[in-house]
Amino acid sequence: MTMPTHAQTAEALDATIRTMEASPGLDADAAARLAVHGDANWTMPHGDTADSLLYESVVDAIAYDHAPHLDADERYTAAELSHEDALRAARSAARRVHGYR
C-alpha cells in the first residue's frame, strides 16, 4: 500500500473542511472519516488500506497545523480539538498541502 499523494491529501482536506463548514457540531475526526470513506462512524480496519492511509494523512495534517511546535505524541488529536480550532488547522493544512502539489 502506498501513501496518499499530496493531491489526494489536499482533496481530502478540502472535503473535510466543506463537511465541517456544513456541520458545525461535527468534530474534525468524524468529518475526515466522512470525507474519506463516506461514513462519519467508519471504523479503521486492521492493516493499511487506501482509505485508512488517507484518513491518517488528513487527521495528522490537522493536528500538525494546530501545534507544529509540539512533538507528534504531544499534539492534540483532531477529535480533541474544538470545532473552531480544528477548522482553522484544517484550513492551514490545506493551504500548506496545496503548496506541495
PDB file of C-alpha atoms in Angstrom:
ATOM      1  CA  MET A   1       0.000   0.000   0.000  1.00  0.00           C
ATOM      2  CA  THR A   2       1.403   3.393  -0.926  1.00  0.00           C
ATOM      3  CA  MET A   3       0.977   6.646   0.943  1.00  0.00           C
ATOM      4  CA  PRO A   4      -1.532   9.131  -0.486  1.00  0.00           C
ATOM      5  CA  THR A   5      -0.168  11.812  -2.773  1.00  0.00           C
ATOM      6  CA  HIS A   6      -0.184  15.470  -1.800  1.00  0.00           C
ATOM      7  CA  ALA A   7      -3.019  15.990  -4.290  1.00  0.00           C
ATOM      8  CA  GLN A   8      -5.123  13.248  -2.684  1.00  0.00           C
ATOM      9  CA  THR A   9      -4.470  14.636   0.789  1.00  0.00           C
ATOM     10  CA  ALA A  10      -5.300  18.175  -0.362  1.00  0.00           C
ATOM     11  CA  GLU A  11      -8.588  16.999  -1.887  1.00  0.00           C
ATOM     12  CA  ALA A  12      -9.482  15.073   1.277  1.00  0.00           C
ATOM     13  CA  LEU A  13      -8.634  18.113   3.431  1.00  0.00           C
ATOM     14  CA  ASP A  14     -10.868  20.270   1.221  1.00  0.00           C
ATOM     15  CA  ALA A  15     -13.697  17.747   1.617  1.00  0.00           C
ATOM     16  CA  THR A  16     -13.143  17.654   5.386  1.00  0.00           C
ATOM     17  CA  ILE A  17     -13.306  21.464   5.546  1.00  0.00           C
ATOM     18  CA  ARG A  18     -16.527  21.549   3.494  1.00  0.00           C
ATOM     19  CA  THR A  19     -18.012  18.886   5.777  1.00  0.00           C
ATOM     20  CA  MET A  20     -17.056  20.815   8.904  1.00  0.00           C
ATOM     21  CA  GLU A  21     -18.439  24.067   7.495  1.00  0.00           C
ATOM     22  CA  ALA A  22     -21.739  22.359   6.692  1.00  0.00           C
ATOM     23  CA  SER A  23     -21.952  20.570  10.062  1.00  0.00           C
ATOM     24  CA  PRO A  24     -20.753  22.810  12.895  1.00  0.00           C
ATOM     25  CA  GLY A  25     -21.328  20.100  15.522  1.00  0.00           C
ATOM     26  CA  LEU A  26     -19.141  17.526  13.788  1.00  0.00           C
ATOM     27  CA  ASP A  27     -15.582  17.142  15.065  1.00  0.00           C
ATOM     28  CA  ALA A  28     -12.634  17.019  12.673  1.00  0.00           C
ATOM     29  CA  ASP A  29     -12.084  13.294  13.163  1.00  0.00           C
ATOM     30  CA  ALA A  30     -15.655  12.423  12.157  1.00  0.00           C
ATOM     31  CA  ALA A  31     -15.537  14.944   9.295  1.00  0.00           C
ATOM     32  CA  ALA A  32     -12.351  13.340   7.974  1.00  0.00           C
ATOM     33  CA  ARG A  33     -13.929   9.870   8.205  1.00  0.00           C
ATOM     34  CA  LEU A  34     -16.960  11.152   6.307  1.00  0.00           C
ATOM     35  CA  ALA A  35     -14.835  12.918   3.683  1.00  0.00           C
ATOM     36  CA  VAL A  36     -12.538   9.948   3.091  1.00  0.00           C
ATOM     37  CA  HIS A  37     -14.874   6.991   3.493  1.00  0.00           C
ATOM     38  CA  GLY A  38     -18.398   8.437   3.314  1.00  0.00           C
ATOM     39  CA  ASP A  39     -19.264   7.432   6.884  1.00  0.00           C
ATOM     40  CA  ALA A  40     -18.583   9.564   9.972  1.00  0.00           C
ATOM     41  CA  ASN A  41     -18.689   6.394  12.122  1.00  0.00           C
ATOM     42  CA  TRP A  42     -16.317   4.381   9.909  1.00  0.00           C
ATOM     43  CA  THR A  43     -14.097   2.090  11.952  1.00  0.00           C
ATOM     44  CA  MET A  44     -10.473   1.866  10.914  1.00  0.00           C
ATOM     45  CA  PRO A  45      -9.658  -1.582   9.549  1.00  0.00           C
ATOM     46  CA  HIS A  46      -6.791  -3.697  10.805  1.00  0.00           C
ATOM     47  CA  GLY A  47      -3.902  -3.119   8.446  1.00  0.00           C
ATOM     48  CA  ASP A  48      -3.363  -0.377   5.933  1.00  0.00           C
ATOM     49  CA  THR A  49      -5.895   0.414   3.224  1.00  0.00           C
ATOM     50  CA  ALA A  50      -6.023   3.348   0.821  1.00  0.00           C
ATOM     51  CA  ASP A  51      -8.810   4.930   2.908  1.00  0.00           C
ATOM     52  CA  SER A  52      -7.059   4.417   6.241  1.00  0.00           C
ATOM     53  CA  LEU A  53      -3.803   5.928   4.987  1.00  0.00           C
ATOM     54  CA  LEU A  54      -5.639   8.915   3.505  1.00  0.00           C
ATOM     55  CA  TYR A  55      -7.648   9.411   6.698  1.00  0.00           C
ATOM     56  CA  GLU A  56      -4.459   9.295   8.796  1.00  0.00           C
ATOM     57  CA  SER A  57      -2.817  11.772   6.452  1.00  0.00           C
ATOM     58  CA  VAL A  58      -5.717  14.209   6.910  1.00  0.00           C
ATOM     59  CA  VAL A  59      -6.008  13.994  10.704  1.00  0.00           C
ATOM     60  CA  ASP A  60      -2.213  14.123  11.111  1.00  0.00           C
ATOM     61  CA  ALA A  61      -2.072  17.269   8.953  1.00  0.00           C
ATOM     62  CA  ILE A  62      -4.791  18.903  11.065  1.00  0.00           C
ATOM     63  CA  ALA A  63      -3.021  18.001  14.331  1.00  0.00           C
ATOM     64  CA  TYR A  64       0.313  19.244  12.979  1.00  0.00           C
ATOM     65  CA  ASP A  65      -1.061  22.585  11.797  1.00  0.00           C
ATOM     66  CA  HIS A  66      -2.786  23.125  15.133  1.00  0.00           C
ATOM     67  CA  ALA A  67       0.519  22.815  17.040  1.00  0.00           C
ATOM     68  CA  PRO A  68       3.565  22.433  14.769  1.00  0.00           C
ATOM     69  CA  HIS A  69       5.929  23.261  17.633  1.00  0.00           C
ATOM     70  CA  LEU A  70       4.947  20.108  19.559  1.00  0.00           C
ATOM     71  CA  ASP A  71       6.191  16.574  19.007  1.00  0.00           C
ATOM     72  CA  ALA A  72       3.650  14.260  17.410  1.00  0.00           C
ATOM     73  CA  ASP A  73       2.937  12.444  20.688  1.00  0.00           C
ATOM     74  CA  GLU A  74       2.264  15.759  22.489  1.00  0.00           C
ATOM     75  CA  ARG A  75      -0.266  17.137  19.987  1.00  0.00           C
ATOM     76  CA  TYR A  76      -4.000  17.004  20.448  1.00  0.00           C
ATOM     77  CA  THR A  77      -5.741  14.645  18.055  1.00  0.00           C
ATOM     78  CA  ALA A  78      -8.203  16.030  15.523  1.00  0.00           C
ATOM     79  CA  ALA A  79     -11.073  14.668  17.638  1.00  0.00           C
ATOM     80  CA  GLU A  80      -9.829  16.506  20.747  1.00  0.00           C
ATOM     81  CA  LEU A  81      -9.730  19.948  19.132  1.00  0.00           C
ATOM     82  CA  SER A  82     -12.629  22.348  19.338  1.00  0.00           C
ATOM     83  CA  HIS A  83     -14.577  22.761  16.113  1.00  0.00           C
ATOM     84  CA  GLU A  84     -13.120  26.242  15.576  1.00  0.00           C
ATOM     85  CA  ASP A  85      -9.516  25.190  16.281  1.00  0.00           C
ATOM     86  CA  ALA A  86      -9.817  22.131  14.067  1.00  0.00           C
ATOM     87  CA  LEU A  87     -11.375  24.099  11.215  1.00  0.00           C
ATOM     88  CA  ARG A  88      -8.635  26.734  11.462  1.00  0.00           C
ATOM     89  CA  ALA A  89      -5.957  23.995  11.491  1.00  0.00           C
ATOM     90  CA  ALA A  90      -7.602  22.154   8.576  1.00  0.00           C
ATOM     91  CA  ARG A  91      -7.610  25.347   6.501  1.00  0.00           C
ATOM     92  CA  SER A  92      -3.955  25.943   7.354  1.00  0.00           C
ATOM     93  CA  ALA A  93      -3.079  22.342   6.486  1.00  0.00           C
ATOM     94  CA  ALA A  94      -4.942  22.600   3.183  1.00  0.00           C
ATOM     95  CA  ARG A  95      -3.002  25.740   2.221  1.00  0.00           C
ATOM     96  CA  ARG A  96       0.265  24.004   3.128  1.00  0.00           C
ATOM     97  CA  VAL A  97      -0.514  20.741   1.337  1.00  0.00           C
ATOM     98  CA  HIS A  98      -1.878  22.517  -1.758  1.00  0.00           C
ATOM     99  CA  GLY A  99       1.537  24.184  -1.968  1.00  0.00           C
ATOM    100  CA  TYR A 100       3.156  20.764  -2.479  1.00  0.00           C
ATOM    101  CA  ARG A 101       1.027  19.888  -5.494  1.00  0.00           C
TER     102      ARG A 101
END
